[in-house]
XYZ file of C-alpha atoms in Angstrom:
705
model
C 15.867 65.351 22.760
C 17.666 68.528 23.846
C 18.500 67.006 27.242
C 20.057 63.960 25.618
C 22.341 66.120 23.485
C 23.266 68.251 26.483
C 24.134 65.147 28.548
C 26.319 63.797 25.759
C 28.161 67.102 25.483
C 28.649 67.173 29.273
C 30.218 63.700 29.406
C 34.029 63.619 29.410
C 36.313 60.630 29.898
C 39.824 60.952 31.334
C 42.672 58.482 31.796
C 44.128 58.472 35.310
C 47.681 57.466 36.227
C 48.487 56.388 39.774
C 45.280 54.770 41.117
C 46.684 52.033 43.358
C 43.671 50.591 45.175
C 39.876 50.363 45.026
C 39.622 52.459 48.183
C 41.715 55.263 46.630
C 39.489 55.073 43.525
C 36.424 55.541 45.765
C 37.951 58.576 47.518
C 38.938 60.136 44.168
C 35.404 59.584 42.808
C 33.887 61.218 45.903
C 36.273 64.200 45.643
C 35.463 64.727 41.952
C 31.709 64.574 42.640
C 32.234 67.453 45.102
C 33.877 69.724 42.489
C 31.865 72.774 41.329
C 30.230 72.142 37.940
C 30.384 68.324 38.264
C 26.970 66.606 38.215
C 28.267 63.055 38.568
C 31.463 61.007 38.225
C 32.322 57.312 37.873
C 35.793 55.842 38.353
C 36.703 52.672 36.435
C 39.464 51.204 38.639
C 40.271 48.291 36.309
C 40.786 50.533 33.268
C 42.242 53.517 35.232
C 39.643 55.940 33.853
C 37.124 58.431 35.192
C 33.918 59.530 33.447
C 32.820 63.032 34.468
C 29.333 64.428 33.814
C 29.406 68.216 33.916
C 32.150 70.769 33.350
C 35.502 70.969 35.124
C 39.200 71.285 34.299
C 42.068 68.805 34.343
C 43.697 70.978 37.034
C 40.640 70.605 39.297
C 40.571 66.844 38.717
C 44.259 66.586 39.645
C 43.574 68.623 42.807
C 40.822 66.110 43.675
C 43.423 63.359 43.238
C 46.277 65.206 44.948
C 46.057 62.849 47.967
C 47.455 60.119 45.677
C 49.393 62.442 43.262
C 47.133 61.302 40.393
C 47.846 62.487 36.834
C 44.777 63.088 34.640
C 44.636 63.374 30.818
C 41.641 63.519 28.431
C 41.003 60.074 26.901
C 41.371 61.249 23.302
C 44.655 63.035 23.979
C 47.546 60.782 23.038
C 49.880 60.449 26.013
C 53.108 58.585 26.553
C 53.490 57.422 30.137
C 56.928 58.414 31.350
C 58.254 55.662 33.539
C 60.459 57.017 36.311
C 63.363 54.840 37.466
C 62.436 52.725 40.508
C 64.822 54.616 42.820
C 63.337 57.963 41.767
C 59.734 56.860 42.192
C 60.311 55.162 45.554
C 63.264 57.160 46.953
C 61.487 57.695 50.287
C 61.014 53.937 50.771
C 64.697 53.267 49.955
C 65.945 56.013 52.336
C 63.577 54.704 55.016
C 64.954 51.163 54.544
C 68.573 52.379 54.877
C 67.679 54.262 58.095
C 65.860 51.176 59.435
C 68.953 49.022 58.811
C 71.152 51.662 60.475
C 68.841 51.761 63.522
C 68.980 47.977 63.998
C 72.775 48.061 63.460
C 73.157 50.555 66.339
C 70.920 48.435 68.598
C 67.346 49.160 69.679
C 68.071 50.445 73.173
C 69.900 53.729 72.399
C 68.424 57.217 71.934
C 70.301 57.592 68.622
C 68.662 54.456 67.214
C 65.237 55.732 68.352
C 65.887 59.013 66.477
C 66.979 57.102 63.350
C 63.883 54.852 63.546
C 61.706 57.964 63.968
C 63.310 59.489 60.836
C 62.704 56.184 58.987
C 59.032 56.256 60.047
C 58.523 59.898 58.987
C 60.291 59.616 55.606
C 58.808 56.226 54.642
C 55.344 56.843 56.070
C 54.761 60.517 55.189
C 52.181 59.835 52.431
C 50.568 57.101 54.522
C 50.170 59.392 57.560
C 48.807 62.207 55.425
C 45.997 59.954 54.157
C 45.535 58.020 57.393
C 45.209 61.037 59.714
C 42.856 62.818 57.338
C 40.631 59.726 57.222
C 40.834 59.256 60.994
C 39.507 62.773 61.647
C 36.713 62.104 59.137
C 35.948 58.728 60.787
C 36.694 56.959 57.488
C 38.296 53.675 58.526
C 40.396 52.128 55.773
C 43.767 50.361 55.589
C 45.654 53.690 55.726
C 43.836 54.577 58.974
C 44.618 51.173 60.514
C 48.315 51.412 59.640
C 48.641 55.038 60.786
C 47.140 54.293 64.224
C 49.281 51.133 64.558
C 52.566 52.897 63.701
C 51.882 55.949 65.909
C 50.821 53.594 68.720
C 54.022 51.525 68.359
C 56.120 54.694 68.619
C 54.083 55.854 71.639
C 54.904 52.678 73.610
C 58.581 52.844 72.595
C 58.525 50.172 69.857
C 60.321 52.455 67.368
C 62.073 49.660 65.482
C 58.914 47.626 64.952
C 56.995 50.762 63.933
C 59.645 51.528 61.286
C 59.534 47.873 60.095
C 55.751 48.126 59.654
C 56.208 51.318 57.554
C 58.718 49.654 55.209
C 56.790 46.406 54.785
C 53.502 48.255 54.195
C 55.234 50.389 51.520
C 56.550 47.197 49.851
C 53.027 45.753 50.006
C 51.659 48.888 48.275
C 54.327 48.628 45.524
C 53.351 44.970 44.957
C 49.677 45.916 44.768
C 50.415 48.646 42.207
C 52.616 46.292 40.185
C 49.920 43.588 40.088
C 47.262 46.007 38.800
C 49.665 47.405 36.178
C 50.480 43.858 35.062
C 46.768 43.044 34.842
C 46.098 46.225 32.832
C 48.904 45.497 30.362
C 46.620 43.272 28.267
C 44.478 46.300 27.457
C 47.496 48.553 26.923
C 48.846 46.051 24.395
C 45.477 46.106 22.578
C 45.652 49.918 22.369
C 49.038 49.746 20.672
C 47.996 47.151 18.088
C 46.702 49.518 15.393
C 49.099 52.059 13.791
C 48.479 55.712 14.604
C 48.836 56.819 10.955
C 48.334 55.392 7.475
C 49.284 55.986 3.842
C 46.236 57.486 2.125
C 45.644 58.209 -1.569
C 43.671 61.392 -2.170
C 43.342 62.307 -5.823
C 46.706 61.614 -7.433
C 48.881 62.039 -4.339
C 49.765 59.616 -1.575
C 50.136 61.153 1.899
C 50.713 59.860 5.434
C 47.735 60.885 7.564
C 47.026 60.557 11.302
C 44.168 58.089 11.931
C 42.079 60.857 13.577
C 42.105 62.744 10.222
C 41.233 59.767 7.977
C 37.721 60.020 6.522
C 35.246 57.320 5.521
C 35.771 56.424 1.789
C 39.468 57.405 1.860
C 41.657 54.850 0.071
C 44.323 53.339 2.337
C 47.414 51.704 0.811
C 48.775 48.798 2.865
C 52.148 47.336 1.896
C 53.312 43.776 2.732
C 54.450 43.511 6.351
C 52.389 46.521 7.473
C 49.485 46.591 9.921
C 46.149 48.056 8.878
C 45.321 51.314 10.644
C 41.570 51.359 9.843
C 38.629 49.034 9.157
C 37.630 48.859 5.518
C 36.876 46.848 2.372
C 39.536 45.658 -0.090
C 39.104 47.388 -3.464
C 42.342 46.214 -5.102
C 44.797 43.378 -4.550
C 44.896 39.977 -2.830
C 46.838 39.053 0.288
C 46.829 36.909 3.417
C 45.973 38.781 6.604
C 46.912 37.686 10.125
C 43.825 38.566 12.204
C 45.112 37.254 15.557
C 44.809 40.716 17.141
C 41.030 40.689 16.593
C 39.971 37.045 16.476
C 42.733 35.318 18.443
C 43.277 32.973 15.463
C 46.878 33.067 14.221
C 46.155 31.194 10.947
C 46.228 33.878 8.190
C 43.086 34.460 6.115
C 43.129 35.243 2.391
C 41.479 38.569 1.549
C 40.602 39.875 -1.891
C 38.278 42.448 -3.506
C 35.079 43.187 -1.491
C 36.378 41.384 1.627
C 36.183 43.142 4.999
C 39.455 43.893 6.837
C 40.105 45.215 10.352
C 42.423 47.742 11.968
C 45.298 46.142 13.882
C 45.559 43.090 11.594
C 48.800 42.330 9.707
C 49.084 42.297 5.904
C 51.523 39.466 5.204
C 52.340 39.324 1.512
C 50.417 41.398 -1.081
C 49.868 45.110 -1.715
C 46.288 46.061 -0.808
C 44.169 49.101 -1.458
C 41.444 49.422 1.161
C 38.435 51.723 1.141
C 37.982 53.001 4.719
C 34.481 52.240 6.078
C 34.650 53.527 9.691
C 36.082 56.439 11.647
C 38.902 55.580 14.050
C 36.609 55.587 17.132
C 34.219 53.113 15.415
C 36.769 50.510 14.291
C 36.367 46.989 15.637
C 39.577 47.216 17.707
C 38.387 50.537 19.252
C 35.064 48.934 20.156
C 36.821 45.932 21.686
C 39.048 48.197 23.817
C 36.056 50.295 24.894
C 33.929 47.242 25.748
C 36.760 45.529 27.638
C 37.404 48.666 29.694
C 33.688 48.974 30.430
C 33.678 45.277 31.370
C 36.421 45.888 33.920
C 34.252 48.538 35.587
C 31.397 46.043 36.056
C 31.545 44.583 39.549
C 31.590 40.816 39.750
C 29.328 39.330 42.460
C 32.393 38.218 44.450
C 33.880 41.726 44.235
C 30.620 43.281 45.433
C 30.694 40.836 48.381
C 34.309 41.776 49.255
C 33.553 45.517 49.044
C 30.518 45.141 51.328
C 32.492 42.957 53.733
C 35.444 45.402 53.889
C 33.062 48.299 54.602
C 32.028 46.723 57.935
C 35.170 44.663 58.575
C 37.641 47.561 58.879
C 35.701 49.578 61.528
C 35.073 46.285 63.380
C 38.853 45.635 63.522
C 39.382 49.178 64.901
C 36.797 48.615 67.672
C 38.140 45.110 68.475
C 41.740 46.411 68.664
C 40.630 49.236 70.974
C 38.847 46.661 73.157
C 41.938 44.415 73.345
C 44.179 47.400 74.230
C 41.872 48.907 76.893
C 39.580 46.256 78.469
C 42.154 43.877 80.121
C 44.213 46.723 81.737
C 41.053 48.503 82.956
C 39.114 45.524 84.268
C 41.673 42.849 85.222
C 44.672 45.121 86.002
C 46.714 43.647 83.116
C 49.874 45.369 81.854
C 48.995 48.383 79.654
C 52.115 48.143 77.455
C 51.532 44.447 76.733
C 47.834 44.783 75.797
C 48.239 48.019 73.816
C 50.934 46.191 71.825
C 48.529 43.308 71.162
C 45.857 45.783 70.028
C 48.343 47.394 67.622
C 49.325 43.951 66.258
C 45.642 43.290 65.581
C 45.339 46.596 63.661
C 48.255 45.604 61.434
C 47.188 42.015 60.800
C 43.585 43.163 60.315
C 44.522 45.370 57.343
C 42.319 44.139 54.435
C 44.911 44.772 51.650
C 45.004 41.187 50.372
C 41.228 40.782 50.638
C 40.443 44.005 48.758
C 42.812 43.210 45.869
C 41.880 39.496 45.668
C 38.997 39.916 43.198
C 39.797 42.941 40.949
C 43.262 41.641 39.971
C 41.750 38.274 38.998
C 38.875 39.824 37.000
C 41.030 42.390 35.151
C 43.681 39.752 34.352
C 41.117 37.246 33.037
C 39.184 39.759 30.895
C 42.456 41.088 29.435
C 43.745 37.588 28.705
C 40.440 36.682 27.003
C 40.552 39.821 24.816
C 44.067 38.931 23.617
C 42.777 35.457 22.699
C 39.835 36.747 20.658
C 37.119 36.428 23.315
C 35.292 39.536 24.493
C 33.814 39.086 27.996
C 31.646 42.066 28.832
C 31.865 42.072 32.630
C 32.998 40.238 35.741
C 29.486 38.913 36.317
C 29.468 37.163 32.906
C 32.960 35.802 33.548
C 31.790 34.239 36.817
C 28.536 32.896 35.343
C 30.380 31.254 32.437
C 32.354 29.317 35.047
C 29.138 27.885 36.516
C 27.466 26.712 33.277
C 25.700 23.339 33.368
C 24.000 23.377 29.928
C 24.785 25.004 26.580
C 22.282 25.504 23.751
C 23.538 26.058 20.193
C 21.750 27.634 17.275
C 22.407 25.290 14.323
C 22.766 27.505 11.263
C 25.992 29.514 11.224
C 27.037 28.238 14.645
C 27.408 24.449 14.481
C 27.224 24.621 10.672
C 29.028 26.931 8.250
C 25.900 28.957 7.561
C 26.347 28.776 3.776
C 23.669 26.334 2.561
C 23.989 24.802 -0.894
C 21.314 23.194 -3.087
C 22.164 19.481 -3.330
C 19.083 17.950 -5.058
C 16.244 19.161 -7.297
C 13.344 16.769 -8.052
C 10.909 18.132 -10.680
C 7.310 16.944 -11.131
C 5.112 17.692 -14.112
C 6.037 19.252 -17.473
C 8.399 22.090 -16.464
C 12.159 21.355 -16.362
C 14.501 21.961 -13.381
C 15.955 25.205 -14.764
C 12.527 26.764 -15.301
C 11.304 25.722 -11.832
C 14.493 27.031 -10.168
C 13.970 30.371 -11.979
C 10.443 30.647 -10.459
C 11.696 29.686 -6.983
C 14.668 32.087 -7.239
C 12.679 35.178 -8.287
C 10.255 34.568 -5.393
C 13.074 33.900 -2.866
C 14.894 37.100 -3.907
C 12.424 38.950 -1.686
C 12.958 36.598 1.270
C 15.330 37.078 4.222
C 15.527 33.316 4.892
C 19.131 31.954 4.815
C 18.098 29.087 2.502
C 16.796 31.584 -0.065
C 20.320 32.645 -1.073
C 21.213 29.020 -1.914
C 18.302 28.781 -4.386
C 19.133 32.163 -5.963
C 22.812 31.161 -6.242
C 22.156 27.842 -8.062
C 19.635 29.482 -10.409
C 22.216 32.142 -11.366
C 24.914 29.475 -11.877
C 22.612 27.513 -14.192
C 21.856 30.684 -16.199
C 18.123 30.620 -15.376
C 15.933 33.567 -16.459
C 15.598 35.776 -13.351
C 13.787 38.609 -15.093
C 10.321 37.046 -14.553
C 7.649 39.459 -13.306
C 6.905 39.027 -9.564
C 3.814 40.524 -7.859
C 2.089 40.327 -4.457
C 5.108 38.915 -2.579
C 4.158 37.838 0.945
C 6.016 36.046 3.751
C 4.188 33.442 5.863
C 6.296 33.561 9.051
C 8.295 30.412 9.703
C 6.563 28.474 6.935
C 6.889 29.887 3.429
C 6.829 32.769 0.969
C 4.280 33.220 -1.787
C 4.066 35.460 -4.854
C 2.571 35.694 -8.323
C 5.043 34.937 -11.127
C 3.784 35.857 -14.603
C 0.305 36.103 -13.067
C 0.252 32.653 -11.420
C 0.400 32.204 -7.606
C 3.293 30.029 -6.344
C 4.424 28.977 -2.851
C 7.979 28.139 -1.746
C 8.202 26.685 1.750
C 8.321 23.790 4.141
C 6.711 20.397 3.488
C 4.536 21.121 6.532
C 2.855 24.035 4.684
C 2.187 21.878 1.621
C 0.783 19.102 3.824
C -1.765 21.718 4.964
C -2.403 22.923 1.375
C -2.570 19.412 -0.077
C -3.925 17.037 2.523
C -3.729 14.247 -0.084
C -0.005 14.768 -0.991
C 1.014 11.514 -2.742
C 3.012 8.772 -1.013
C 5.976 8.949 -3.433
C 6.482 12.678 -2.735
C 6.359 12.099 1.039
C 8.851 9.220 0.767
C 11.279 11.377 -1.216
C 11.004 14.192 1.357
C 11.684 11.776 4.238
C 14.661 10.173 2.444
C 16.288 13.580 1.852
C 15.612 14.696 5.439
C 17.235 11.543 6.840
C 20.398 12.571 4.972
C 20.435 15.777 7.057
C 19.075 17.949 4.242
C 16.414 20.626 4.498
C 13.678 20.173 1.907
C 11.844 23.129 0.391
C 8.823 22.620 -1.778
C 7.799 24.705 -4.817
C 4.190 24.442 -5.852
C 0.799 25.998 -6.384
C -2.394 25.574 -4.367
C -3.245 22.647 -6.668
C 0.022 20.696 -7.069
C 3.633 20.171 -5.948
C 6.022 21.179 -8.766
C 9.477 20.504 -7.269
C 11.437 19.434 -4.197
C 14.602 21.447 -3.575
C 17.011 19.895 -1.024
C 19.466 22.219 0.702
C 22.323 21.194 3.017
C 24.411 23.332 5.344
C 27.809 21.757 5.977
C 28.771 21.080 9.593
C 31.846 23.036 10.728
C 35.011 20.940 11.035
C 35.542 22.072 14.637
C 31.970 21.540 15.913
C 32.225 17.840 16.812
C 35.534 18.340 18.634
C 34.157 21.337 20.582
C 31.083 19.351 21.725
C 33.398 16.518 22.824
C 35.633 18.933 24.788
C 32.600 20.510 26.491
C 31.369 17.102 27.673
C 34.898 16.272 28.898
C 35.106 19.448 31.028
C 31.786 18.626 32.685
C 29.027 20.403 30.737
C 26.021 18.172 31.489
C 23.874 18.964 28.464
C 24.522 20.274 24.934
C 21.421 21.065 22.902
C 21.064 21.981 19.233
C 18.155 24.336 18.494
C 16.912 24.761 14.935
C 13.947 25.749 12.842
C 14.742 22.782 10.577
C 12.649 19.627 10.523
C 13.217 16.849 13.074
C 14.824 14.382 10.631
C 17.414 16.895 9.349
C 18.160 18.087 12.868
C 18.625 14.549 14.211
C 20.934 13.606 11.325
C 23.225 16.569 12.152
C 22.815 16.104 15.921
C 23.931 12.473 15.780
C 27.022 13.445 13.742
C 27.974 16.006 16.393
C 27.050 13.876 19.445
C 25.006 16.616 21.107
C 22.919 15.315 24.015
C 19.635 16.713 22.703
C 18.069 18.105 19.532
C 15.090 20.464 19.318
C 13.714 21.012 15.816
C 10.875 22.877 14.059
C 11.394 25.846 16.410
C 10.114 29.358 15.796
C 12.086 32.226 17.496
C 9.488 32.253 20.313
C 9.942 28.471 20.803
C 13.708 28.941 21.242
C 13.050 31.596 23.866
C 10.592 29.350 25.747
C 13.003 26.414 25.611
C 15.877 28.502 27.060
C 13.575 29.580 29.914
C 12.731 25.928 30.592
C 16.419 24.972 30.506
C 17.161 27.651 33.117
C 14.528 26.130 35.411
C 16.020 22.639 34.948
C 19.754 23.433 35.005
C 20.136 26.910 36.562
C 23.060 28.319 34.572
C 22.535 28.032 30.808
C 24.406 29.551 27.849
C 22.894 30.234 24.431
C 25.238 30.511 21.440
C 24.076 32.139 18.236
C 24.986 34.831 15.729
C 23.677 37.701 17.852
C 21.083 38.798 15.278
C 18.295 36.217 14.803
C 18.847 34.737 18.245
C 18.738 37.988 20.253
C 15.682 37.032 22.410
C 17.140 33.616 23.309
C 20.582 35.166 23.960
C 18.980 37.676 26.321
C 16.964 34.999 28.172
C 19.990 32.764 28.856
C 22.307 33.180 31.845
C 25.174 33.905 29.438
C 24.496 34.938 25.829
C 27.456 34.070 23.572
C 27.695 35.493 20.034
C 29.742 34.038 17.187
C 31.874 36.085 14.805
C 31.855 39.346 16.743
C 34.545 40.790 14.462
C 32.086 41.062 11.595
C 28.893 42.215 13.301
C 28.231 45.186 15.563
C 25.031 43.451 16.728
C 27.007 40.531 18.162
C 29.259 42.920 20.076
C 26.274 44.810 21.468
C 23.746 42.065 22.303
C 25.882 39.275 23.736
C 27.459 38.911 27.186
C 30.424 37.174 25.566
C 31.521 37.484 21.915
C 33.780 34.955 20.169
C 35.512 37.324 17.749
C 36.493 34.572 15.295
C 33.672 32.885 13.404
C 34.643 29.647 15.139
C 33.456 27.696 18.180
C 37.009 26.608 19.038
C 37.349 29.365 21.667
C 34.331 28.187 23.671
C 36.051 25.475 25.795
C 38.903 27.960 26.488
C 36.385 30.579 27.680
C 34.757 28.130 30.087
C 38.161 26.911 31.350
C 39.288 30.518 31.930
C 36.032 31.381 33.730
C 36.263 28.319 35.984
C 39.915 29.044 36.748
C 39.009 32.654 37.633
C 36.230 31.505 39.971
C 38.580 29.033 41.645
C 41.336 31.643 42.079
C 38.923 34.237 43.514
C 37.665 31.662 46.045
C 41.249 30.677 46.910
C 42.227 34.341 47.363
C 39.269 35.215 49.597
C 39.647 32.034 51.683
C 43.387 32.544 52.099
C 43.053 36.273 52.921
C 40.470 35.599 55.644
C 42.159 32.389 56.856
C 45.483 34.079 57.557
C 43.651 36.775 59.555
C 41.955 34.118 61.714
C 45.279 32.351 62.399
C 46.898 35.663 63.374
C 43.907 36.550 65.596
C 44.346 33.233 67.416
C 48.031 34.109 68.068
C 47.072 37.427 69.696
C 45.337 35.740 72.657
C 48.521 34.120 74.093
C 50.535 37.204 73.070
C 52.648 35.404 70.411
C 51.886 37.817 67.560
C 54.514 40.556 67.175
C 54.081 43.670 65.023
C 56.633 42.546 62.455
C 54.978 39.092 62.256
C 51.622 40.814 61.710
C 52.888 42.980 58.849
C 54.708 39.993 57.323
C 51.444 38.046 57.412
C 49.615 40.923 55.720
C 52.323 41.566 53.106
C 52.758 37.839 52.475
C 49.010 37.462 51.923
C 49.007 40.381 49.443
C 51.966 38.903 47.551
C 50.479 35.382 47.410
C 47.030 36.664 46.337
C 48.635 38.823 43.620
C 50.824 36.047 42.198
C 47.903 33.612 42.365
C 45.717 36.029 40.341
C 48.435 36.560 37.722
C 48.406 32.776 37.050
C 45.357 33.555 34.881
C 47.745 35.010 32.280
C 48.962 31.443 31.698
C 45.551 30.107 30.562
C 46.041 29.684 26.810
C 43.545 30.005 23.970
C 44.535 26.687 22.451
């Protein structure tokens, strides 16, 4: 136990400004791991954060990131990023460009132009050379190393103008790469700014404005019309409509009144509310969403892992191939040294893996950020990719396809006792049950004014079948017709016919009785959600082969609801273990299978599916924790959008990787006849980076509706 506490105390998270590429993130992580007092470190490139295990200072961390001029601040410290003007941030690139233009204006042949080009190379490429030479001496071959060798080589064979052009275009490529990652990260930044940083709190008789970090659980927060809520809580006074789009992605306002749950970052539209705070600022739903999304961006998607592995071997291979092209023909077939060295340098430039390396992370970060803004929490690149490959989707019935609020629709009494008396017996027994149908029986008994003070003893649950207890000394059972068929093998024909008739109407029938006789049939119905049928239709239209409804209800009830929704298959009378087994079978038959439930009762089935999707994540911590994807609104409407976004992301990643590698192959083919110039090579590389970036940012256009 002591070790656990120590590890928690040793863990510190910092925000990092200035990480431009995955390679730089890797170098920074390695440098931090080498600091005295640091046990381990993990950089989250997508979220621009580093987690450090051990003790060190911000100054030491910034020294470890000095190669990229990184700025480090503790995560909990509120910081405002100061944006420098473009000319101030990139003055060296602008000066270098002016010198390059001046050099070409004077003509490439003169000594003066060579001096100006050399100045352009030094000013524009200073940071690049610093990183590239350091890596070269360490035998770390990355894009900086490739470019450094290519530019120095171009200068060495007198191609000053082309060397300076490579410097400028590579710098532009780096700016584009940084811009694309910043654009992708903006979705998360906008989430961070959703909730106010302070709130009006009533303590005793005074009302004071308090920073959210100082607000305590049970404080009373006053929220005026037009204001956003700063904390999660429960309404204790007032009624108003709340726009919850920030959390659930649904822009239709929801009416909230006393005892209703409200979330930080949502907008109070019309009434004055008093809200009792229920969570500290770090535990609010919006804080959890931000944390989970940032963690999701650190998870490597399978395609990203492939690209990283490929780049690890690809870059040194390009160096060796370029060296071979530059040296072998002149040495062995007496070819011209200048010509073949130039071709080798062109290969170094075109071989730079910039576009390839950025192809996946920009797509993943953009898609996860877009989903979060639309009320869908995707907890990692791997889940995003798997959701794009789904062939079958299984739905839990209660609370997912249906509203989850069952109501008693019919009561048929047998014998001498009246309905009210029988409902009182059933209700006092069901008060001890966790079954969702129990609340419906208790609710109707209370509404009818039944006596719920009856003495209950020896309560016992018979898993999946019934509950039993003694009421006023007599043993009663409340449960499924199946249980009573076992208790009363000679159950009369009329009772069975009534049960079947109710079940065919899509109602669940519960039986109240003793070991000797059936006393009442209680029919309960759970209304189908308005959106469910449309969602199933959309899923079939976008190519989901099989939609299956799973339920513990009887076959007749399940089929009645299934036929209304047009699901392809219905599985009824399932225990939790049966659902789990069925999901495993579905995976064998269809490969990629999603399970959608509420994240509590369906946890085993959610875990066994390829992608576990939880409904109503805004209200339950369990849904946020157990599922791979959480639909924050208590509505299936976001499911087709999630699958469309995932498929689009997969398609864009494939396009990016294919294009990045394809353009390299074309350029390689041009080297053989000597048609590839240095400036063409850098244009090909920069063009690929630009196209891959813009292609990835198309994911911002995928809408939630």
